Amino acid sequence: MTDRQIQKNYKVFRDLINNLFPDRATQLNKLYDYFEDRIVIMPASGMEHYHNAIPGGYVDHVLRVIEFSEVEYEKWKSMGLKVDNFTLNELQFAALNHDLGKVGMPGNYEPYQPNTSVWHRQNQGKLYNHDPKQPFMLIPDLSLFNLQYFNVPVSWSEYLAIRTHDGVYDRANEAYYFSSQKDSKSRTNINQILHNADMMAARFEFERWALQNPP
């Protein structure tokens, strides 16, 4: 992406916070002001063949997940699936913050460091390394940690969607997705809708990359 596109995307990103979440805009803006220098140019992944491993890729990905979540919500609604026990605004909030953990923890960290190894870049497509100083934490858990660190209120539906948005790709979610008991089955579809939107966005970004880098 060009510098102009990166700047345009970031302005749209910040405007969405104020337009969609006015009741929480003060806390959210404090959070995103703090992480701004990281977020503006941050990629969405560290491997070139994953998704959006480019400067500005994180914001571009999040905007796409928000858009795809809205489309997915309307699709589920039109097909008669249950969407009446959470709000579209909660889904949008979860989409906005689903990958927030990728920005790293508060403090002197640099979550995506350009890989200086030519061999790894050329042979593995590993364009970025993670900051070894940062303690390990799963991305969804760190997303929720960052929200509570900046006192951003989160509803139960939003919490569940962010925590389990990786679906069965994350074994930590198995208890939420696999159940033989009626009472422990998920009572909301917000996490599945967000998961579908995230996977669709990642696939879109992979295919866009693959057009320029055919196998």
PDB file of C-alpha atoms in Angstrom:
ATOM      1  CA  MET A   1       0.000   0.000   0.000  1.00  0.00           C
ATOM      2  CA  THR A   2       1.074   3.574  -0.611  1.00  0.00           C
ATOM      3  CA  ASP A   3       1.706   6.017   2.221  1.00  0.00           C
ATOM      4  CA  ARG A   4      -1.451   7.864   1.213  1.00  0.00           C
ATOM      5  CA  GLN A   5      -3.553   4.692   1.437  1.00  0.00           C
ATOM      6  CA  ILE A   6      -2.094   3.867   4.846  1.00  0.00           C
ATOM      7  CA  GLN A   7      -2.972   7.357   6.095  1.00  0.00           C
ATOM      8  CA  LYS A   8      -6.465   7.193   4.576  1.00  0.00           C
ATOM      9  CA  ASN A   9      -7.164   3.803   6.159  1.00  0.00           C
ATOM     10  CA  TYR A  10      -6.012   5.002   9.550  1.00  0.00           C
ATOM     11  CA  LYS A  11      -8.270   8.054   9.407  1.00  0.00           C
ATOM     12  CA  VAL A  12     -11.243   5.809   8.549  1.00  0.00           C
ATOM     13  CA  PHE A  13     -10.217   3.510  11.400  1.00  0.00           C
ATOM     14  CA  ARG A  14     -10.147   6.301  13.981  1.00  0.00           C
ATOM     15  CA  ASP A  15     -13.353   7.880  12.674  1.00  0.00           C
ATOM     16  CA  LEU A  16     -15.160   4.554  13.124  1.00  0.00           C
ATOM     17  CA  ILE A  17     -14.281   4.570  16.821  1.00  0.00           C
ATOM     18  CA  ASN A  18     -15.994   7.915  17.346  1.00  0.00           C
ATOM     19  CA  ASN A  19     -18.953   7.167  15.077  1.00  0.00           C
ATOM     20  CA  LEU A  20     -19.760   3.616  16.188  1.00  0.00           C
ATOM     21  CA  PHE A  21     -18.868   3.739  19.888  1.00  0.00           C
ATOM     22  CA  PRO A  22     -19.528   7.265  21.192  1.00  0.00           C
ATOM     23  CA  ASP A  23     -20.170   5.991  24.735  1.00  0.00           C
ATOM     24  CA  ARG A  24     -16.732   4.385  24.860  1.00  0.00           C
ATOM     25  CA  ALA A  25     -14.856   6.715  22.524  1.00  0.00           C
ATOM     26  CA  THR A  26     -12.904   8.434  25.323  1.00  0.00           C
ATOM     27  CA  GLN A  27     -11.397   5.183  26.606  1.00  0.00           C
ATOM     28  CA  LEU A  28     -10.900   3.712  23.133  1.00  0.00           C
ATOM     29  CA  ASN A  29      -9.169   6.840  21.856  1.00  0.00           C
ATOM     30  CA  LYS A  30      -6.873   6.818  24.866  1.00  0.00           C
ATOM     31  CA  LEU A  31      -5.949   3.212  24.037  1.00  0.00           C
ATOM     32  CA  TYR A  32      -5.416   3.822  20.335  1.00  0.00           C
ATOM     33  CA  ASP A  33      -3.547   7.077  20.929  1.00  0.00           C
ATOM     34  CA  TYR A  34      -1.134   5.105  23.101  1.00  0.00           C
ATOM     35  CA  PHE A  35      -0.534   2.424  20.451  1.00  0.00           C
ATOM     36  CA  GLU A  36      -0.784   4.743  17.442  1.00  0.00           C
ATOM     37  CA  ASP A  37       2.887   4.652  16.424  1.00  0.00           C
ATOM     38  CA  ARG A  38       2.755   0.859  16.273  1.00  0.00           C
ATOM     39  CA  ILE A  39      -0.646   0.477  14.670  1.00  0.00           C
ATOM     40  CA  VAL A  40      -0.323   2.875  11.742  1.00  0.00           C
ATOM     41  CA  ILE A  41       2.390   0.906   9.931  1.00  0.00           C
ATOM     42  CA  MET A  42       1.979  -2.507  11.570  1.00  0.00           C
ATOM     43  CA  PRO A  43       1.397  -5.633   9.443  1.00  0.00           C
ATOM     44  CA  ALA A  44      -1.411  -8.062  10.246  1.00  0.00           C
ATOM     45  CA  SER A  45       0.947 -11.062  10.249  1.00  0.00           C
ATOM     46  CA  GLY A  46       4.645 -11.823  10.062  1.00  0.00           C
ATOM     47  CA  MET A  47       4.651 -14.351   7.193  1.00  0.00           C
ATOM     48  CA  GLU A  48       4.228 -13.104   3.637  1.00  0.00           C
ATOM     49  CA  HIS A  49       1.868 -15.951   2.686  1.00  0.00           C
ATOM     50  CA  TYR A  50      -0.425 -15.528   5.699  1.00  0.00           C
ATOM     51  CA  HIS A  51      -2.366 -12.281   5.345  1.00  0.00           C
ATOM     52  CA  ASN A  52      -1.455  -8.638   5.015  1.00  0.00           C
ATOM     53  CA  ALA A  53       2.207  -8.984   6.004  1.00  0.00           C
ATOM     54  CA  ILE A  54       2.740  -5.450   4.716  1.00  0.00           C
ATOM     55  CA  PRO A  55       3.111  -2.008   6.305  1.00  0.00           C
ATOM     56  CA  GLY A  56      -0.356  -0.800   7.197  1.00  0.00           C
ATOM     57  CA  GLY A  57      -1.710  -4.329   6.901  1.00  0.00           C
ATOM     58  CA  TYR A  58      -3.171  -4.469  10.419  1.00  0.00           C
ATOM     59  CA  VAL A  59      -5.527  -1.518   9.990  1.00  0.00           C
ATOM     60  CA  ASP A  60      -6.483  -2.669   6.488  1.00  0.00           C
ATOM     61  CA  HIS A  61      -7.334  -6.111   7.870  1.00  0.00           C
ATOM     62  CA  VAL A  62      -9.395  -4.786  10.781  1.00  0.00           C
ATOM     63  CA  LEU A  63     -11.428  -2.517   8.498  1.00  0.00           C
ATOM     64  CA  ARG A  64     -12.145  -5.492   6.255  1.00  0.00           C
ATOM     65  CA  VAL A  65     -13.199  -7.688   9.188  1.00  0.00           C
ATOM     66  CA  ILE A  66     -15.628  -5.006  10.352  1.00  0.00           C
ATOM     67  CA  GLU A  67     -17.113  -4.790   6.840  1.00  0.00           C
ATOM     68  CA  PHE A  68     -17.312  -8.567   6.408  1.00  0.00           C
ATOM     69  CA  SER A  69     -18.836  -8.946   9.890  1.00  0.00           C
ATOM     70  CA  GLU A  70     -21.671  -6.625   8.909  1.00  0.00           C
ATOM     71  CA  VAL A  71     -22.254  -8.609   5.710  1.00  0.00           C
ATOM     72  CA  GLU A  72     -22.105 -11.913   7.603  1.00  0.00           C
ATOM     73  CA  TYR A  73     -24.531 -10.617  10.239  1.00  0.00           C
ATOM     74  CA  GLU A  74     -27.120  -9.743   7.590  1.00  0.00           C
ATOM     75  CA  LYS A  75     -26.640 -13.143   5.931  1.00  0.00           C
ATOM     76  CA  TRP A  76     -27.227 -15.050   9.168  1.00  0.00           C
ATOM     77  CA  LYS A  77     -30.232 -12.858   9.936  1.00  0.00           C
ATOM     78  CA  SER A  78     -31.765 -13.390   6.484  1.00  0.00           C
ATOM     79  CA  MET A  79     -31.346 -17.162   6.808  1.00  0.00           C
ATOM     80  CA  GLY A  80     -33.315 -17.225  10.061  1.00  0.00           C
ATOM     81  CA  LEU A  81     -30.376 -17.887  12.393  1.00  0.00           C
ATOM     82  CA  LYS A  82     -30.365 -16.411  15.880  1.00  0.00           C
ATOM     83  CA  VAL A  83     -28.958 -12.883  16.057  1.00  0.00           C
ATOM     84  CA  ASP A  84     -31.354 -11.376  18.607  1.00  0.00           C
ATOM     85  CA  ASN A  85     -29.284 -11.943  21.751  1.00  0.00           C
ATOM     86  CA  PHE A  86     -26.463  -9.595  20.760  1.00  0.00           C
ATOM     87  CA  THR A  87     -26.359  -6.326  18.858  1.00  0.00           C
ATOM     88  CA  LEU A  88     -24.725  -5.382  15.585  1.00  0.00           C
ATOM     89  CA  ASN A  89     -22.801  -2.752  17.528  1.00  0.00           C
ATOM     90  CA  GLU A  90     -21.357  -5.436  19.809  1.00  0.00           C
ATOM     91  CA  LEU A  91     -20.261  -7.374  16.734  1.00  0.00           C
ATOM     92  CA  GLN A  92     -18.631  -4.257  15.288  1.00  0.00           C
ATOM     93  CA  PHE A  93     -16.815  -3.631  18.572  1.00  0.00           C
ATOM     94  CA  ALA A  94     -15.517  -7.201  18.658  1.00  0.00           C
ATOM     95  CA  ALA A  95     -14.391  -6.912  15.033  1.00  0.00           C
ATOM     96  CA  LEU A  96     -12.571  -3.651  15.757  1.00  0.00           C
ATOM     97  CA  ASN A  97     -10.652  -5.195  18.650  1.00  0.00           C
ATOM     98  CA  HIS A  98     -10.418  -8.874  17.710  1.00  0.00           C
ATOM     99  CA  ASP A  99      -6.689  -8.697  16.900  1.00  0.00           C
ATOM    100  CA  LEU A 100      -5.778  -5.926  19.321  1.00  0.00           C
ATOM    101  CA  GLY A 101      -3.327  -8.249  21.050  1.00  0.00           C
ATOM    102  CA  LYS A 102      -1.137  -8.089  17.955  1.00  0.00           C
ATOM    103  CA  VAL A 103      -0.125  -4.531  18.875  1.00  0.00           C
ATOM    104  CA  GLY A 104       1.680  -5.952  21.896  1.00  0.00           C
ATOM    105  CA  MET A 105       1.592  -5.015  25.553  1.00  0.00           C
ATOM    106  CA  PRO A 106       1.793  -1.528  27.036  1.00  0.00           C
ATOM    107  CA  GLY A 107       5.435  -0.701  27.565  1.00  0.00           C
ATOM    108  CA  ASN A 108       8.611  -0.524  25.532  1.00  0.00           C
ATOM    109  CA  TYR A 109       7.861  -3.307  23.050  1.00  0.00           C
ATOM    110  CA  GLU A 110       7.988  -3.602  19.280  1.00  0.00           C
ATOM    111  CA  PRO A 111       5.697  -6.505  18.350  1.00  0.00           C
ATOM    112  CA  TYR A 112       6.684  -6.733  14.670  1.00  0.00           C
ATOM    113  CA  GLN A 113      10.387  -6.311  14.008  1.00  0.00           C
ATOM    114  CA  PRO A 114      11.648  -6.524  10.390  1.00  0.00           C
ATOM    115  CA  ASN A 115      13.505  -9.789   9.901  1.00  0.00           C
ATOM    116  CA  THR A 116      17.112  -9.048   8.957  1.00  0.00           C
ATOM    117  CA  SER A 117      17.795 -12.652   7.899  1.00  0.00           C
ATOM    118  CA  VAL A 118      17.776 -12.754   4.106  1.00  0.00           C
ATOM    119  CA  TRP A 119      17.603 -16.566   4.167  1.00  0.00           C
ATOM    120  CA  HIS A 120      14.442 -16.646   6.300  1.00  0.00           C
ATOM    121  CA  ARG A 121      12.820 -13.924   4.211  1.00  0.00           C
ATOM    122  CA  GLN A 122      13.544 -15.659   0.914  1.00  0.00           C
ATOM    123  CA  ASN A 123      13.053 -19.299   1.922  1.00  0.00           C
ATOM    124  CA  GLN A 124      10.336 -19.121   4.574  1.00  0.00           C
ATOM    125  CA  GLY A 125       8.646 -15.839   3.807  1.00  0.00           C
ATOM    126  CA  LYS A 126       9.244 -14.772   7.392  1.00  0.00           C
ATOM    127  CA  LEU A 127       9.256 -10.998   7.030  1.00  0.00           C
ATOM    128  CA  TYR A 128       8.900 -10.058  10.700  1.00  0.00           C
ATOM    129  CA  ASN A 129      10.019 -11.340  14.103  1.00  0.00           C
ATOM    130  CA  HIS A 130       8.150 -10.850  17.366  1.00  0.00           C
ATOM    131  CA  ASP A 131       9.715  -8.931  20.218  1.00  0.00           C
ATOM    132  CA  PRO A 132      11.505 -11.509  22.411  1.00  0.00           C
ATOM    133  CA  LYS A 133      11.242  -9.191  25.424  1.00  0.00           C
ATOM    134  CA  GLN A 134       7.450  -9.427  25.512  1.00  0.00           C
ATOM    135  CA  PRO A 135       5.952 -12.180  27.689  1.00  0.00           C
ATOM    136  CA  PHE A 136       4.006 -14.820  25.779  1.00  0.00           C
ATOM    137  CA  MET A 137       0.253 -14.442  25.688  1.00  0.00           C
ATOM    138  CA  LEU A 138      -2.371 -15.654  23.225  1.00  0.00           C
ATOM    139  CA  ILE A 139      -3.546 -12.859  20.923  1.00  0.00           C
ATOM    140  CA  PRO A 140      -7.207 -12.931  22.094  1.00  0.00           C
ATOM    141  CA  ASP A 141      -6.129 -12.856  25.741  1.00  0.00           C
ATOM    142  CA  LEU A 142      -3.809  -9.928  25.117  1.00  0.00           C
ATOM    143  CA  SER A 143      -6.585  -8.148  23.210  1.00  0.00           C
ATOM    144  CA  LEU A 144      -8.801  -8.366  26.276  1.00  0.00           C
ATOM    145  CA  PHE A 145      -5.921  -7.453  28.588  1.00  0.00           C
ATOM    146  CA  ASN A 146      -5.284  -4.253  26.622  1.00  0.00           C
ATOM    147  CA  LEU A 147      -8.955  -3.300  26.732  1.00  0.00           C
ATOM    148  CA  GLN A 148      -9.160  -3.712  30.499  1.00  0.00           C
ATOM    149  CA  TYR A 149      -5.792  -1.963  30.956  1.00  0.00           C
ATOM    150  CA  PHE A 150      -7.319   1.163  29.408  1.00  0.00           C
ATOM    151  CA  ASN A 151     -10.643   0.708  31.236  1.00  0.00           C
ATOM    152  CA  VAL A 152     -12.682   0.056  28.097  1.00  0.00           C
ATOM    153  CA  PRO A 153     -16.011  -1.557  29.090  1.00  0.00           C
ATOM    154  CA  VAL A 154     -16.661  -4.872  27.338  1.00  0.00           C
ATOM    155  CA  SER A 155     -19.958  -6.754  27.280  1.00  0.00           C
ATOM    156  CA  TRP A 156     -20.176 -10.506  27.720  1.00  0.00           C
ATOM    157  CA  SER A 157     -20.984 -11.026  24.025  1.00  0.00           C
ATOM    158  CA  GLU A 158     -18.015  -8.880  22.982  1.00  0.00           C
ATOM    159  CA  TYR A 159     -15.738 -10.713  25.401  1.00  0.00           C
ATOM    160  CA  LEU A 160     -16.785 -14.112  24.071  1.00  0.00           C
ATOM    161  CA  ALA A 161     -16.434 -13.053  20.428  1.00  0.00           C
ATOM    162  CA  ILE A 162     -12.930 -11.644  20.917  1.00  0.00           C
ATOM    163  CA  ARG A 163     -11.809 -14.534  23.107  1.00  0.00           C
ATOM    164  CA  THR A 164     -12.957 -17.278  20.701  1.00  0.00           C
ATOM    165  CA  HIS A 165     -12.859 -15.588  17.283  1.00  0.00           C
ATOM    166  CA  ASP A 166     -10.163 -17.980  16.035  1.00  0.00           C
ATOM    167  CA  GLY A 167     -12.676 -20.817  16.264  1.00  0.00           C
ATOM    168  CA  VAL A 168     -11.332 -24.349  16.280  1.00  0.00           C
ATOM    169  CA  TYR A 169      -7.995 -23.173  14.880  1.00  0.00           C
ATOM    170  CA  ASP A 170      -7.154 -22.436  18.527  1.00  0.00           C
ATOM    171  CA  ARG A 171      -7.339 -25.511  20.762  1.00  0.00           C
ATOM    172  CA  ALA A 172      -8.024 -23.224  23.730  1.00  0.00           C
ATOM    173  CA  ASN A 173     -11.502 -22.713  22.234  1.00  0.00           C
ATOM    174  CA  GLU A 174     -12.510 -26.365  22.120  1.00  0.00           C
ATOM    175  CA  ALA A 175     -14.638 -26.118  25.261  1.00  0.00           C
ATOM    176  CA  TYR A 176     -16.700 -23.393  23.584  1.00  0.00           C
ATOM    177  CA  TYR A 177     -17.112 -25.131  20.225  1.00  0.00           C
ATOM    178  CA  PHE A 178     -17.372 -28.827  21.114  1.00  0.00           C
ATOM    179  CA  SER A 179     -20.010 -29.881  23.582  1.00  0.00           C
ATOM    180  CA  SER A 180     -22.139 -32.968  24.048  1.00  0.00           C
ATOM    181  CA  GLN A 181     -24.302 -31.239  26.646  1.00  0.00           C
ATOM    182  CA  LYS A 182     -27.249 -29.026  25.770  1.00  0.00           C
ATOM    183  CA  ASP A 183     -26.593 -26.528  28.547  1.00  0.00           C
ATOM    184  CA  SER A 184     -22.963 -25.911  27.597  1.00  0.00           C
ATOM    185  CA  LYS A 185     -23.568 -25.330  23.891  1.00  0.00           C
ATOM    186  CA  SER A 186     -23.050 -21.758  22.749  1.00  0.00           C
ATOM    187  CA  ARG A 187     -26.140 -19.613  23.221  1.00  0.00           C
ATOM    188  CA  THR A 188     -24.991 -16.898  20.822  1.00  0.00           C
ATOM    189  CA  ASN A 189     -23.686 -16.792  17.260  1.00  0.00           C
ATOM    190  CA  ILE A 190     -21.624 -13.629  17.611  1.00  0.00           C
ATOM    191  CA  ASN A 191     -18.333 -15.506  17.909  1.00  0.00           C
ATOM    192  CA  GLN A 192     -19.057 -17.722  14.893  1.00  0.00           C
ATOM    193  CA  ILE A 193     -20.046 -14.724  12.766  1.00  0.00           C
ATOM    194  CA  LEU A 194     -16.850 -12.905  13.721  1.00  0.00           C
ATOM    195  CA  HIS A 195     -14.800 -16.024  13.047  1.00  0.00           C
ATOM    196  CA  ASN A 196     -16.319 -16.392   9.578  1.00  0.00           C
ATOM    197  CA  ALA A 197     -15.670 -12.735   8.787  1.00  0.00           C
ATOM    198  CA  ASP A 198     -12.070 -12.962   9.982  1.00  0.00           C
ATOM    199  CA  MET A 199     -11.387 -16.085   7.927  1.00  0.00           C
ATOM    200  CA  MET A 200     -12.995 -14.511   4.863  1.00  0.00           C
ATOM    201  CA  ALA A 201     -10.881 -11.375   5.245  1.00  0.00           C
ATOM    202  CA  ALA A 202      -7.696 -13.393   5.690  1.00  0.00           C
ATOM    203  CA  ARG A 203      -8.527 -15.437   2.592  1.00  0.00           C
ATOM    204  CA  PHE A 204      -9.236 -12.276   0.600  1.00  0.00           C
ATOM    205  CA  GLU A 205      -5.853 -10.869   1.613  1.00  0.00           C
ATOM    206  CA  PHE A 206      -4.052 -14.126   0.810  1.00  0.00           C
ATOM    207  CA  GLU A 207      -5.608 -14.281  -2.639  1.00  0.00           C
ATOM    208  CA  ARG A 208      -4.673 -10.658  -3.273  1.00  0.00           C
ATOM    209  CA  TRP A 209      -1.077 -11.502  -2.346  1.00  0.00           C
ATOM    210  CA  ALA A 210      -1.107 -14.738  -4.401  1.00  0.00           C
ATOM    211  CA  LEU A 211      -2.074 -12.828  -7.547  1.00  0.00           C
ATOM    212  CA  GLN A 212       1.298 -11.086  -7.327  1.00  0.00           C
ATOM    213  CA  ASN A 213       3.157 -14.180  -6.093  1.00  0.00           C
ATOM    214  CA  PRO A 214       1.783 -17.219  -7.943  1.00  0.00           C
ATOM    215  CA  PRO A 215       3.085 -20.652  -6.856  1.00  0.00           C
TER     216      PRO A 215
END
